[in-house]
Amino acid sequence: MFKLTFLFGFLAINLSDALQVITLDGAVEGASKTTYAGNTYYAFYSIPYAQPPTGSLRFQAPVAVQPWSGVHDATKEGNICYQVNVDSADENEDCLTLNVYTPKDPSQNSTKLPVLFYIHGGGFSWGSGQTKGATGGIEPGFFMDDNIVMVSVNYRLGPFGFFATGDSIIPGNAGLKDQTLALQWVQKNIEVFGGDPKKVTIFGESAGGASVGYHIVSPLSNGLFSGGIVASGTSLCPWAYQRNQTEITFKTASFIDSQFDTNRDSKALFTFLQTANAKDIDTASKKYSDWAQSYNDTGLNGVINGQLQQGFFYAPVVEPENTGAFITETPYEIFAGGTFNKVPILIGACADEGLISYNENLQWILSVYDSDHSILVPQNMHISDSATKQTVGDAIKNEYSPSDDMQYNLVSGIKYFTDHVFQRSLIRHAELQSKFTDVYFYKFSYSGQMGGNTNNVYPGTSNVTHVEEGNYIWQRANPTSFPQTDQLVHQRLMKIWINFITSYNPTPSADPVLQNVVWPTLKESSLKYVDITSNLTVSTDPLSTYSFWKGLYEKYGVEPFDTY
């Protein structure tokens, strides 16, 4: 027995323990799931939104999927996109799919629900929108309990998503264009799942947060979303932008065919790569990563220093003028000029993001900094004069460790990475956007068992590491298995997120759960924010060193900036 219902011009079929709907591309059948709270929801896994980006479509903007006949089985998760330095049996170029989760059977519910569109992180080189596995962990249950329709997306990563030749042959940003096409799919199809296309909030953590920042500045994304949540990463972060992508692209290709060590013919490269084996390209990216990290004598070209400071090897670029360009100006210039998509945002970071840098090599890296303070200077300040760079480097060292070498003061190094790689950029993004839209800033400072941080801990820090708040948002474990305070922090975080998704204000009205806090908007003249610990506290100046950094950029930085 099943029930046929026409809803919003689409067909929904209730099959008791499954749900079948007709999208503009064809029929999909999902599976019934249950949250820890006992609520039923429907999951539609691995719905294709684009044609497989192979052959002539490789490294190009995605092309919308062709309609299919029959019913697409969306009851189980499918492929993930190729990952850099991660080997998985599920890797495949045919990976441009999305997952849709709905808490209501749309055949039984005429009310359109707010939509959360989630973009995963992973340095633009690894990760997925899946619920399981080493690359996933995006369990939607808590959002289902609060009546939010949710979408998570796979997009091309590494060389497949971010090769660029500096011209129109391979213009770059294919991975971001994948996300844009998925957002267009949402606008066309989300109503059949009970979602409201006029109320879409995009949310990302780390490189996903940077992706949200890029959608805010891209004309291609205009009108596709109405709010954003930017967590632990923005398009202004130094690692989220690549200035040398042409050289990286050709050098990566040279690990497949050595002619590209010297051949800089974009058309020849494109023709070669279109017929190259996908696994060979994937392997070449791993070889490039190994080569780049051992290339310079100091060995500082690895993830902790080189990529976090200078840009991930495969990352967004400014494109030359071309049809369908994602951006043709730097993200900083777009924000500063006010020519971005003006939507309200919730933006913030964890208290000690820089704990991600804490490993067995940190002391050695800091010893290299001690030997040459100029290495501490952000590349995005564009300082070419060596004497000036040394002056700025000395100032940075003295700000963070005035009495000791940094190698003997690891807390200073962790704080340097927290401030320089994450928080400074996030605050500047918030400042620039606040001139035009409502901006709500947070700092997550609560260290609890539910956060799951057992590796990146160090005395003298808060032990709240990169994207730790995510463990309180995704249904990775039953909240009741954690201490009472953890459960309360989880409840508050979900309230904050749900309030913003539904009203674009994290505290739209007095709420005892949120301690009746009235969350102020951040302004450049008043850096108000909410500190999330075991309590919620309205504070000012989320980064104690921000005025120091801003002073350096104003005095020594060479504009125009690309990131900050």
Coordinates of C-alpha atoms in Angstrom, one line a residue:
M1 CA 0.0 0.0 0.0
F2 CA 1.3 3.4 -0.9
K3 CA 0.0 6.9 -1.1
L4 CA 0.4 9.3 -4.1
T5 CA 0.5 13.0 -3.4
F6 CA 1.2 15.9 -5.7
L7 CA 3.1 18.5 -3.8
F8 CA 4.5 21.8 -5.1
G9 CA 4.2 20.5 -8.6
F10 CA 6.2 17.3 -7.8
L11 CA 5.1 13.8 -7.1
A12 CA 5.8 12.3 -3.7
I13 CA 5.1 8.6 -3.0
N14 CA 5.1 7.2 0.5
L15 CA 6.3 3.6 0.6
S16 CA 5.9 3.3 4.5
D17 CA 9.6 2.7 5.3
A18 CA 10.9 4.6 2.3
L19 CA 10.0 7.7 0.4
Q20 CA 10.0 8.1 -3.4
V21 CA 9.9 11.5 -5.0
I22 CA 10.0 12.8 -8.5
T23 CA 12.5 15.6 -9.1
L24 CA 13.0 17.5 -12.3
D25 CA 15.7 15.0 -13.2
G26 CA 13.8 11.8 -12.3
A27 CA 12.6 9.7 -9.5
V28 CA 14.6 9.0 -6.4
E29 CA 13.9 6.6 -3.5
G30 CA 15.3 7.2 -0.1
A31 CA 15.3 5.4 3.2
S32 CA 13.7 5.9 6.5
K33 CA 16.0 6.7 9.4
T34 CA 15.6 7.4 13.2
T35 CA 17.5 9.9 15.3
Y36 CA 18.8 9.3 18.8
A37 CA 15.7 11.2 20.0
G38 CA 13.5 8.7 18.3
N39 CA 12.3 10.9 15.5
T40 CA 11.9 9.5 12.0
Y41 CA 13.4 11.2 9.0
Y42 CA 14.1 10.4 5.3
A43 CA 17.6 10.2 3.8
F44 CA 18.3 10.4 0.1
Y45 CA 21.9 9.5 -0.6
S46 CA 24.2 10.2 -3.6
I47 CA 21.7 11.9 -5.8
P48 CA 23.6 13.0 -9.0
Y49 CA 23.4 16.7 -9.7
A50 CA 26.0 16.8 -12.5
Q51 CA 27.3 14.6 -15.3
P52 CA 30.4 12.7 -14.5
P53 CA 33.3 15.2 -15.0
T54 CA 35.4 12.9 -17.2
G55 CA 36.9 13.2 -20.7
S56 CA 36.1 16.6 -22.2
L57 CA 34.4 17.6 -18.9
R58 CA 37.5 17.1 -16.8
F59 CA 38.8 20.3 -15.2
Q60 CA 35.8 22.2 -16.6
A61 CA 32.7 23.7 -15.1
P62 CA 30.2 21.0 -14.2
V63 CA 27.3 20.2 -16.5
A64 CA 23.9 19.5 -15.0
V65 CA 22.9 15.9 -14.9
Q66 CA 20.8 14.5 -17.7
P67 CA 17.3 13.3 -16.7
W68 CA 17.1 9.5 -16.1
S69 CA 14.3 7.0 -16.5
G70 CA 13.3 4.6 -13.7
V71 CA 14.0 5.2 -10.1
H72 CA 17.4 6.2 -8.8
D73 CA 18.3 4.2 -5.7
A74 CA 19.2 6.8 -3.0
T75 CA 19.1 4.4 -0.1
K76 CA 22.8 4.0 0.2
E77 CA 25.9 6.2 -0.1
G78 CA 28.0 6.0 -3.3
N79 CA 31.4 7.3 -4.5
I80 CA 33.5 10.0 -3.0
C81 CA 35.7 12.3 -5.0
Y82 CA 39.4 11.6 -5.4
Q83 CA 41.4 12.6 -2.3
V84 CA 45.0 13.9 -2.0
N85 CA 47.1 11.6 0.2
V86 CA 44.1 9.5 1.1
D87 CA 43.4 6.1 -0.5
S88 CA 39.8 4.8 -0.5
A89 CA 38.1 2.2 -2.5
D90 CA 35.2 4.6 -2.9
E91 CA 37.2 7.3 -4.8
N92 CA 35.9 7.9 -8.3
E93 CA 35.6 10.8 -10.7
D94 CA 31.9 10.1 -11.0
C95 CA 31.3 11.6 -7.6
L96 CA 29.2 14.8 -8.1
T97 CA 26.3 13.8 -5.9
L98 CA 24.5 15.3 -2.9
N99 CA 22.6 13.9 0.0
V100 CA 19.2 15.3 1.1
Y101 CA 17.7 14.7 4.5
T102 CA 14.1 15.7 5.4
P103 CA 12.4 15.4 8.8
K104 CA 9.0 15.3 7.3
D105 CA 7.2 13.2 4.7
P106 CA 6.4 16.0 2.2
S107 CA 3.3 14.1 1.1
Q108 CA 2.0 14.6 4.6
N109 CA 3.3 18.1 5.2
S110 CA 2.5 21.3 3.2
T111 CA 4.7 23.6 5.3
K112 CA 8.0 24.4 3.6
L113 CA 11.0 24.1 6.0
P114 CA 14.2 26.0 6.2
V115 CA 17.2 24.4 4.3
L116 CA 20.8 23.9 5.5
F117 CA 23.3 23.4 2.7
Y118 CA 26.5 21.9 4.2
I119 CA 29.9 22.2 2.5
H120 CA 32.6 19.9 4.0
G121 CA 36.1 20.9 4.8
G122 CA 39.4 19.2 4.2
G123 CA 41.8 21.7 2.7
F124 CA 40.1 21.5 -0.7
S125 CA 41.9 18.1 -1.0
W126 CA 40.0 15.6 1.1
G127 CA 36.7 15.0 2.8
S128 CA 33.1 14.3 1.6
G129 CA 29.5 15.0 2.5
Q130 CA 29.0 11.4 3.5
T131 CA 27.8 10.2 6.9
K132 CA 30.3 7.4 7.4
G133 CA 34.0 6.7 6.9
A134 CA 37.2 8.5 7.4
T135 CA 36.2 11.3 5.0
G136 CA 32.6 11.8 6.3
G137 CA 31.0 12.0 9.7
I138 CA 28.2 14.3 8.6
E139 CA 25.3 12.8 10.5
P140 CA 22.2 15.1 10.2
G141 CA 20.1 13.7 13.1
F142 CA 20.2 16.8 15.4
F143 CA 19.0 19.0 12.6
M144 CA 16.2 16.5 11.8
D145 CA 15.0 16.8 15.4
D146 CA 14.6 20.6 14.8
N147 CA 12.7 20.4 11.5
I148 CA 15.5 21.5 9.1
V149 CA 15.9 20.1 5.6
M150 CA 19.5 19.4 5.1
V151 CA 21.7 18.9 2.0
S152 CA 25.4 17.9 2.0
V153 CA 27.5 17.9 -1.2
N154 CA 30.4 16.2 -2.8
Y155 CA 32.6 18.4 -4.9
R156 CA 35.8 17.8 -6.9
L157 CA 39.0 18.1 -4.8
G158 CA 42.7 18.4 -5.3
P159 CA 43.9 18.6 -8.9
F160 CA 40.5 17.5 -10.2
G161 CA 38.8 20.5 -8.5
F162 CA 41.5 23.1 -8.5
F163 CA 44.0 22.7 -11.4
A164 CA 44.4 26.1 -13.2
T165 CA 46.6 27.2 -16.0
G166 CA 46.2 30.9 -15.6
D167 CA 44.2 31.3 -18.8
S168 CA 40.8 30.2 -20.1
I169 CA 42.0 26.7 -21.0
I170 CA 41.7 25.4 -17.4
P171 CA 40.5 28.6 -15.6
G172 CA 40.3 26.9 -12.2
N173 CA 37.8 26.7 -9.3
A174 CA 36.0 23.7 -10.7
G175 CA 35.3 22.5 -7.2
L176 CA 33.6 25.7 -6.2
K177 CA 31.6 25.6 -9.4
D178 CA 30.4 22.1 -8.5
Q179 CA 29.1 23.6 -5.2
T180 CA 27.3 26.3 -7.2
L181 CA 25.6 23.8 -9.5
A182 CA 24.5 21.9 -6.4
L183 CA 23.0 25.1 -5.0
Q184 CA 21.2 25.6 -8.3
W185 CA 19.9 22.0 -8.0
V186 CA 18.6 22.9 -4.5
Q187 CA 16.7 25.9 -5.9
K188 CA 15.0 23.7 -8.5
N189 CA 14.3 20.6 -6.5
I190 CA 14.3 21.1 -2.8
E191 CA 10.5 21.7 -2.5
V192 CA 9.8 18.1 -3.3
F193 CA 11.7 17.2 -0.1
G194 CA 9.7 19.8 1.9
G195 CA 12.3 22.5 1.8
D196 CA 11.9 26.2 1.1
P197 CA 14.2 27.4 -1.7
K198 CA 13.8 31.0 -0.5
K199 CA 15.3 30.1 2.9
V200 CA 18.6 28.4 2.2
T201 CA 21.6 28.8 4.6
I202 CA 25.0 27.6 3.5
F203 CA 27.3 26.3 6.2
G204 CA 30.9 25.1 6.1
E205 CA 33.7 24.4 8.5
S206 CA 37.4 24.9 7.7
A207 CA 37.8 24.8 3.9
G208 CA 34.0 24.5 3.9
G209 CA 33.8 27.8 5.7
A210 CA 36.2 29.3 3.2
S211 CA 33.9 27.9 0.5
V212 CA 31.0 29.8 2.1
G213 CA 33.2 32.9 2.0
Y214 CA 33.8 32.4 -1.7
H215 CA 30.1 32.0 -2.4
I216 CA 29.5 35.3 -0.7
V217 CA 31.9 37.0 -3.1
S218 CA 31.0 35.1 -6.3
P219 CA 28.6 36.6 -8.8
L220 CA 27.7 33.0 -9.8
S221 CA 26.2 32.3 -6.4
N222 CA 24.0 35.4 -6.3
G223 CA 20.5 34.6 -5.3
L224 CA 21.2 30.9 -4.4
F225 CA 21.2 31.4 -0.7
S226 CA 19.9 33.8 1.9
G227 CA 22.3 33.3 4.9
G228 CA 25.7 31.9 5.7
I229 CA 27.5 30.2 8.6
V230 CA 31.3 30.6 8.3
A231 CA 33.1 28.3 10.8
S232 CA 36.9 28.1 11.3
G233 CA 37.7 29.2 7.8
T234 CA 37.0 32.0 5.4
S235 CA 38.0 33.0 1.9
L236 CA 40.4 35.5 3.5
C237 CA 42.4 32.9 5.3
P238 CA 46.0 32.6 3.9
W239 CA 45.6 28.9 3.2
A240 CA 42.4 29.4 1.2
Y241 CA 43.9 31.1 -1.9
Q242 CA 46.6 29.9 -4.2
R243 CA 48.9 32.4 -6.1
N244 CA 51.1 29.8 -7.9
Q245 CA 48.5 27.4 -9.2
T246 CA 49.8 27.5 -12.8
E247 CA 53.2 26.3 -11.7
I248 CA 51.6 23.7 -9.4
T249 CA 49.4 22.4 -12.2
F250 CA 52.2 21.9 -14.6
K251 CA 54.6 20.4 -12.0
T252 CA 51.9 18.0 -10.9
A253 CA 51.4 16.9 -14.5
S254 CA 55.2 16.4 -14.9
F255 CA 54.9 13.4 -12.5
I256 CA 52.8 11.7 -15.2
D257 CA 54.8 13.0 -18.2
S258 CA 58.1 14.8 -17.7
Q259 CA 57.7 17.0 -20.7
F260 CA 55.6 19.3 -18.5
D261 CA 58.7 20.2 -16.4
T262 CA 59.5 22.6 -19.3
N263 CA 56.4 22.6 -21.6
R264 CA 54.1 25.4 -20.5
D265 CA 51.6 25.0 -23.4
S266 CA 48.1 25.0 -21.7
K267 CA 46.3 23.5 -24.6
A268 CA 48.9 20.6 -24.8
L269 CA 48.5 20.1 -21.1
F270 CA 44.7 20.1 -21.3
T271 CA 44.6 17.6 -24.2
F272 CA 47.0 15.3 -22.4
L273 CA 45.1 15.4 -19.1
Q274 CA 41.7 14.8 -20.6
T275 CA 42.9 11.3 -21.7
A276 CA 45.1 10.6 -18.7
N277 CA 44.1 7.9 -16.3
A278 CA 42.4 9.4 -13.3
K279 CA 44.4 7.3 -10.8
D280 CA 47.6 8.6 -12.4
I281 CA 46.5 12.2 -11.8
D282 CA 45.6 11.3 -8.2
T283 CA 49.0 9.7 -7.7
A284 CA 50.7 12.6 -9.3
S285 CA 49.1 15.0 -6.7
K286 CA 50.5 12.8 -3.9
K287 CA 54.0 12.9 -5.6
Y288 CA 53.7 16.7 -6.0
S289 CA 52.8 17.0 -2.3
D290 CA 55.8 14.9 -1.3
W291 CA 58.1 16.8 -3.7
A292 CA 56.9 20.3 -2.6
Q293 CA 57.3 19.5 1.1
S294 CA 60.9 18.4 0.7
Y295 CA 61.9 21.0 -2.0
N296 CA 63.3 23.8 0.0
D297 CA 66.2 23.4 2.3
T298 CA 64.4 24.4 5.5
G299 CA 61.6 21.8 4.9
L300 CA 59.0 24.5 5.8
N301 CA 56.8 23.8 2.8
G302 CA 54.6 21.3 4.5
V303 CA 51.1 21.6 5.7
I304 CA 51.9 23.4 9.0
N305 CA 54.0 26.2 7.6
G306 CA 53.9 26.3 3.9
Q307 CA 50.3 25.4 3.0
L308 CA 48.6 27.0 6.0
Q309 CA 50.6 30.2 5.4
Q310 CA 50.9 30.3 1.6
G311 CA 47.9 28.4 0.4
F312 CA 46.9 24.8 0.0
F313 CA 48.5 23.4 -3.1
Y314 CA 45.1 22.8 -4.8
A315 CA 43.0 25.8 -3.8
P316 CA 40.8 28.6 -5.3
V317 CA 42.3 31.1 -7.6
V318 CA 41.4 34.4 -9.3
E319 CA 40.4 33.5 -12.8
P320 CA 41.0 35.5 -16.0
E321 CA 37.9 36.9 -17.6
N322 CA 36.0 34.0 -19.1
T323 CA 32.4 32.9 -19.5
G324 CA 31.3 31.4 -16.2
A325 CA 34.2 32.7 -14.1
F326 CA 33.7 32.2 -10.3
I327 CA 35.7 35.2 -9.3
T328 CA 37.9 37.6 -11.3
E329 CA 39.0 39.7 -8.4
T330 CA 40.6 38.7 -5.1
P331 CA 38.2 37.9 -2.2
Y332 CA 39.7 40.8 -0.2
E333 CA 39.1 43.3 -3.0
I334 CA 35.5 42.1 -3.4
F335 CA 34.8 42.4 0.3
A336 CA 36.4 45.8 0.6
G337 CA 34.6 47.1 -2.5
G338 CA 31.2 45.9 -1.2
T339 CA 30.4 44.0 -4.4
F340 CA 29.5 40.7 -2.7
N341 CA 26.3 38.9 -2.0
K342 CA 24.8 40.7 0.9
V343 CA 23.4 38.1 3.3
P344 CA 23.5 37.9 7.1
I345 CA 26.2 35.6 8.5
L346 CA 27.1 33.8 11.7
I347 CA 30.9 33.6 11.8
G348 CA 33.5 32.4 14.3
A349 CA 36.2 30.1 15.4
C350 CA 37.4 27.8 18.2
A351 CA 39.6 29.3 20.9
D352 CA 42.8 27.5 20.0
E353 CA 42.5 26.7 16.3
G354 CA 46.3 26.6 16.2
L355 CA 46.4 23.4 18.2
I356 CA 46.0 21.7 14.7
S357 CA 49.7 22.6 14.3
Y358 CA 50.8 20.8 17.5
N359 CA 52.8 17.7 16.6
E360 CA 56.3 16.3 16.9
N361 CA 57.6 18.8 14.4
L362 CA 56.3 22.0 16.0
Q363 CA 59.3 22.7 18.1
W364 CA 61.6 22.3 15.2
I365 CA 59.5 24.6 13.0
L366 CA 59.6 27.2 15.7
S367 CA 63.3 26.9 15.9
V368 CA 63.5 27.8 12.3
Y369 CA 61.4 30.8 13.0
D370 CA 63.8 31.8 15.8
S371 CA 66.6 31.7 13.3
D372 CA 64.8 33.9 10.8
H373 CA 61.9 36.0 12.1
S374 CA 61.0 37.1 8.6
I375 CA 59.4 33.7 8.0
L376 CA 56.7 34.8 10.5
V377 CA 55.6 37.6 8.1
P378 CA 52.3 36.8 6.3
Q379 CA 52.8 36.4 2.5
N380 CA 49.6 38.3 2.0
M381 CA 51.2 41.5 3.3
H382 CA 53.2 41.5 0.0
I383 CA 56.4 42.8 1.6
S384 CA 59.3 42.4 -0.8
D385 CA 61.9 44.6 0.9
S386 CA 64.0 42.2 3.1
A387 CA 64.8 44.8 5.7
T388 CA 61.1 45.7 6.1
K389 CA 60.2 42.0 6.3
Q390 CA 62.8 41.5 9.0
T391 CA 61.4 44.5 11.0
V392 CA 57.9 43.1 10.8
G393 CA 59.1 39.6 11.7
D394 CA 60.9 40.9 14.7
A395 CA 57.8 42.6 15.9
I396 CA 55.7 39.5 15.4
K397 CA 58.2 37.4 17.4
N398 CA 58.3 39.9 20.2
E399 CA 54.5 40.1 20.3
Y400 CA 54.1 36.3 20.8
S401 CA 57.3 35.4 22.8
P402 CA 59.1 38.5 24.0
S403 CA 61.4 36.9 26.5
D404 CA 62.1 33.4 25.1
D405 CA 62.8 31.8 21.7
M406 CA 59.5 30.5 20.4
Q407 CA 60.9 26.9 20.3
Y408 CA 61.0 27.0 24.1
N409 CA 57.5 28.5 24.3
L410 CA 55.2 26.2 22.3
V411 CA 52.1 28.0 23.6
S412 CA 53.3 31.1 21.8
G413 CA 53.7 29.1 18.6
I414 CA 50.2 27.6 18.9
K415 CA 48.7 31.1 19.5
Y416 CA 50.6 32.5 16.5
F417 CA 49.0 29.8 14.3
T418 CA 45.6 30.4 15.9
D419 CA 45.8 34.1 15.2
H420 CA 47.6 34.2 11.9
V421 CA 46.1 31.3 10.1
F422 CA 42.5 31.5 11.3
Q423 CA 41.2 34.2 13.7
R424 CA 42.7 37.4 12.2
S425 CA 41.2 36.5 8.8
L426 CA 37.8 35.6 10.2
I427 CA 37.6 38.9 12.2
R428 CA 38.6 40.9 9.1
H429 CA 36.0 39.2 7.1
A430 CA 33.4 40.0 9.7
E431 CA 34.5 43.7 9.8
L432 CA 34.3 44.1 6.1
Q433 CA 31.0 42.4 5.7
S434 CA 29.5 44.2 8.7
K435 CA 29.4 47.4 6.8
F436 CA 26.7 46.0 4.6
T437 CA 24.9 43.1 6.4
D438 CA 24.2 41.8 9.9
V439 CA 27.2 39.8 11.2
Y440 CA 27.2 37.7 14.4
F441 CA 30.5 36.6 15.7
Y442 CA 31.2 33.7 18.1
K443 CA 34.2 32.1 19.8
F444 CA 33.8 28.5 20.9
S445 CA 35.9 28.0 24.1
Y446 CA 34.3 25.0 25.8
S447 CA 36.5 21.9 26.3
G448 CA 34.4 18.8 26.9
Q449 CA 34.3 15.1 26.2
M450 CA 31.8 15.6 23.4
G451 CA 34.3 17.7 21.6
G452 CA 36.4 14.6 21.2
N453 CA 39.8 16.4 21.3
T454 CA 42.2 13.9 22.8
N455 CA 45.3 14.4 20.5
N456 CA 45.6 18.2 20.1
V457 CA 46.0 19.2 23.7
Y458 CA 48.8 21.2 25.3
P459 CA 49.1 22.8 28.8
G460 CA 48.5 26.5 28.8
T461 CA 45.9 26.4 26.0
S462 CA 42.1 26.0 26.2
N463 CA 42.5 22.6 24.4
V464 CA 39.7 23.6 22.1
T465 CA 41.1 22.8 18.6
H466 CA 40.1 23.4 15.0
V467 CA 36.4 22.8 14.2
E468 CA 35.8 21.2 17.6
E469 CA 32.3 22.7 17.8
G470 CA 31.3 20.4 15.0
N471 CA 31.2 17.4 17.3
Y472 CA 28.4 19.1 19.2
I473 CA 26.4 19.7 16.0
W474 CA 26.7 16.4 14.1
Q475 CA 24.9 13.3 15.4
R476 CA 28.1 11.2 15.9
A477 CA 27.0 9.9 19.3
N478 CA 24.1 10.0 21.7
P479 CA 24.3 13.2 23.7
T480 CA 23.0 11.5 26.8
S481 CA 26.2 9.5 27.0
F482 CA 28.2 12.6 27.8
P483 CA 28.4 14.8 31.0
Q484 CA 25.5 17.1 31.8
T485 CA 27.5 20.2 30.9
D486 CA 28.4 18.8 27.5
Q487 CA 24.7 18.1 26.9
L488 CA 23.9 21.7 27.8
V489 CA 26.5 23.1 25.4
H490 CA 25.3 20.8 22.7
Q491 CA 21.7 22.0 23.3
R492 CA 22.8 25.7 23.2
L493 CA 24.8 25.3 20.0
M494 CA 21.9 23.6 18.3
K495 CA 19.6 26.4 19.4
I496 CA 22.1 29.0 18.1
W497 CA 22.4 27.2 14.7
I498 CA 18.7 26.5 14.3
N499 CA 17.7 30.1 15.3
F500 CA 20.1 31.5 12.7
I501 CA 18.9 29.1 10.0
T502 CA 15.3 29.9 10.6
S503 CA 15.5 33.7 11.4
Y504 CA 19.1 34.8 10.5
N505 CA 19.5 35.9 14.1
P506 CA 21.1 33.5 16.7
T507 CA 19.0 35.0 19.5
P508 CA 15.8 36.4 18.0
S509 CA 14.0 36.4 21.3
A510 CA 14.6 35.8 25.0
D511 CA 15.3 32.2 25.7
P512 CA 16.3 30.7 29.1
V513 CA 18.2 27.9 27.3
L514 CA 20.4 30.6 25.9
Q515 CA 20.5 32.4 29.2
N516 CA 18.4 35.2 27.7
V517 CA 21.4 36.6 25.9
V518 CA 20.8 39.3 23.3
W519 CA 23.5 38.7 20.7
P520 CA 24.9 42.0 19.3
T521 CA 25.9 42.4 15.7
L522 CA 29.6 43.0 15.2
K523 CA 30.8 46.3 13.8
E524 CA 34.2 47.5 12.8
S525 CA 33.9 50.1 15.6
S526 CA 32.8 47.6 18.2
L527 CA 34.0 44.0 17.9
K528 CA 31.2 42.5 19.9
Y529 CA 30.9 38.7 20.0
V530 CA 29.5 35.8 22.1
D531 CA 32.0 33.6 23.9
I532 CA 30.6 30.0 24.1
T533 CA 31.9 28.2 27.2
S534 CA 29.8 26.4 29.8
N535 CA 27.9 29.8 29.7
L536 CA 27.2 32.3 27.0
T537 CA 29.0 35.7 27.5
V538 CA 28.8 38.8 25.4
S539 CA 32.3 40.2 25.1
T540 CA 34.4 42.6 23.1
D541 CA 37.5 42.0 21.0
P542 CA 37.6 38.2 20.2
L543 CA 41.3 38.3 19.5
S544 CA 43.7 40.1 21.8
T545 CA 46.3 40.6 19.2
Y546 CA 44.0 41.8 16.4
S547 CA 44.9 45.5 16.8
F548 CA 48.5 44.5 16.6
W549 CA 48.1 42.7 13.4
K550 CA 45.8 45.3 11.9
G551 CA 48.5 47.9 12.7
L552 CA 51.1 45.9 10.9
Y553 CA 49.0 45.6 7.8
E554 CA 48.2 49.3 7.8
K555 CA 51.8 50.4 8.3
Y556 CA 53.7 47.8 6.3
G557 CA 51.3 45.9 4.1
V558 CA 51.3 46.6 0.4
E559 CA 47.8 46.8 -1.1
P560 CA 45.8 45.6 -2.8
F561 CA 45.5 42.6 -0.5
D562 CA 44.2 39.3 -1.7
T563 CA 43.6 37.6 1.7
Y564 CA 44.2 38.9 5.2

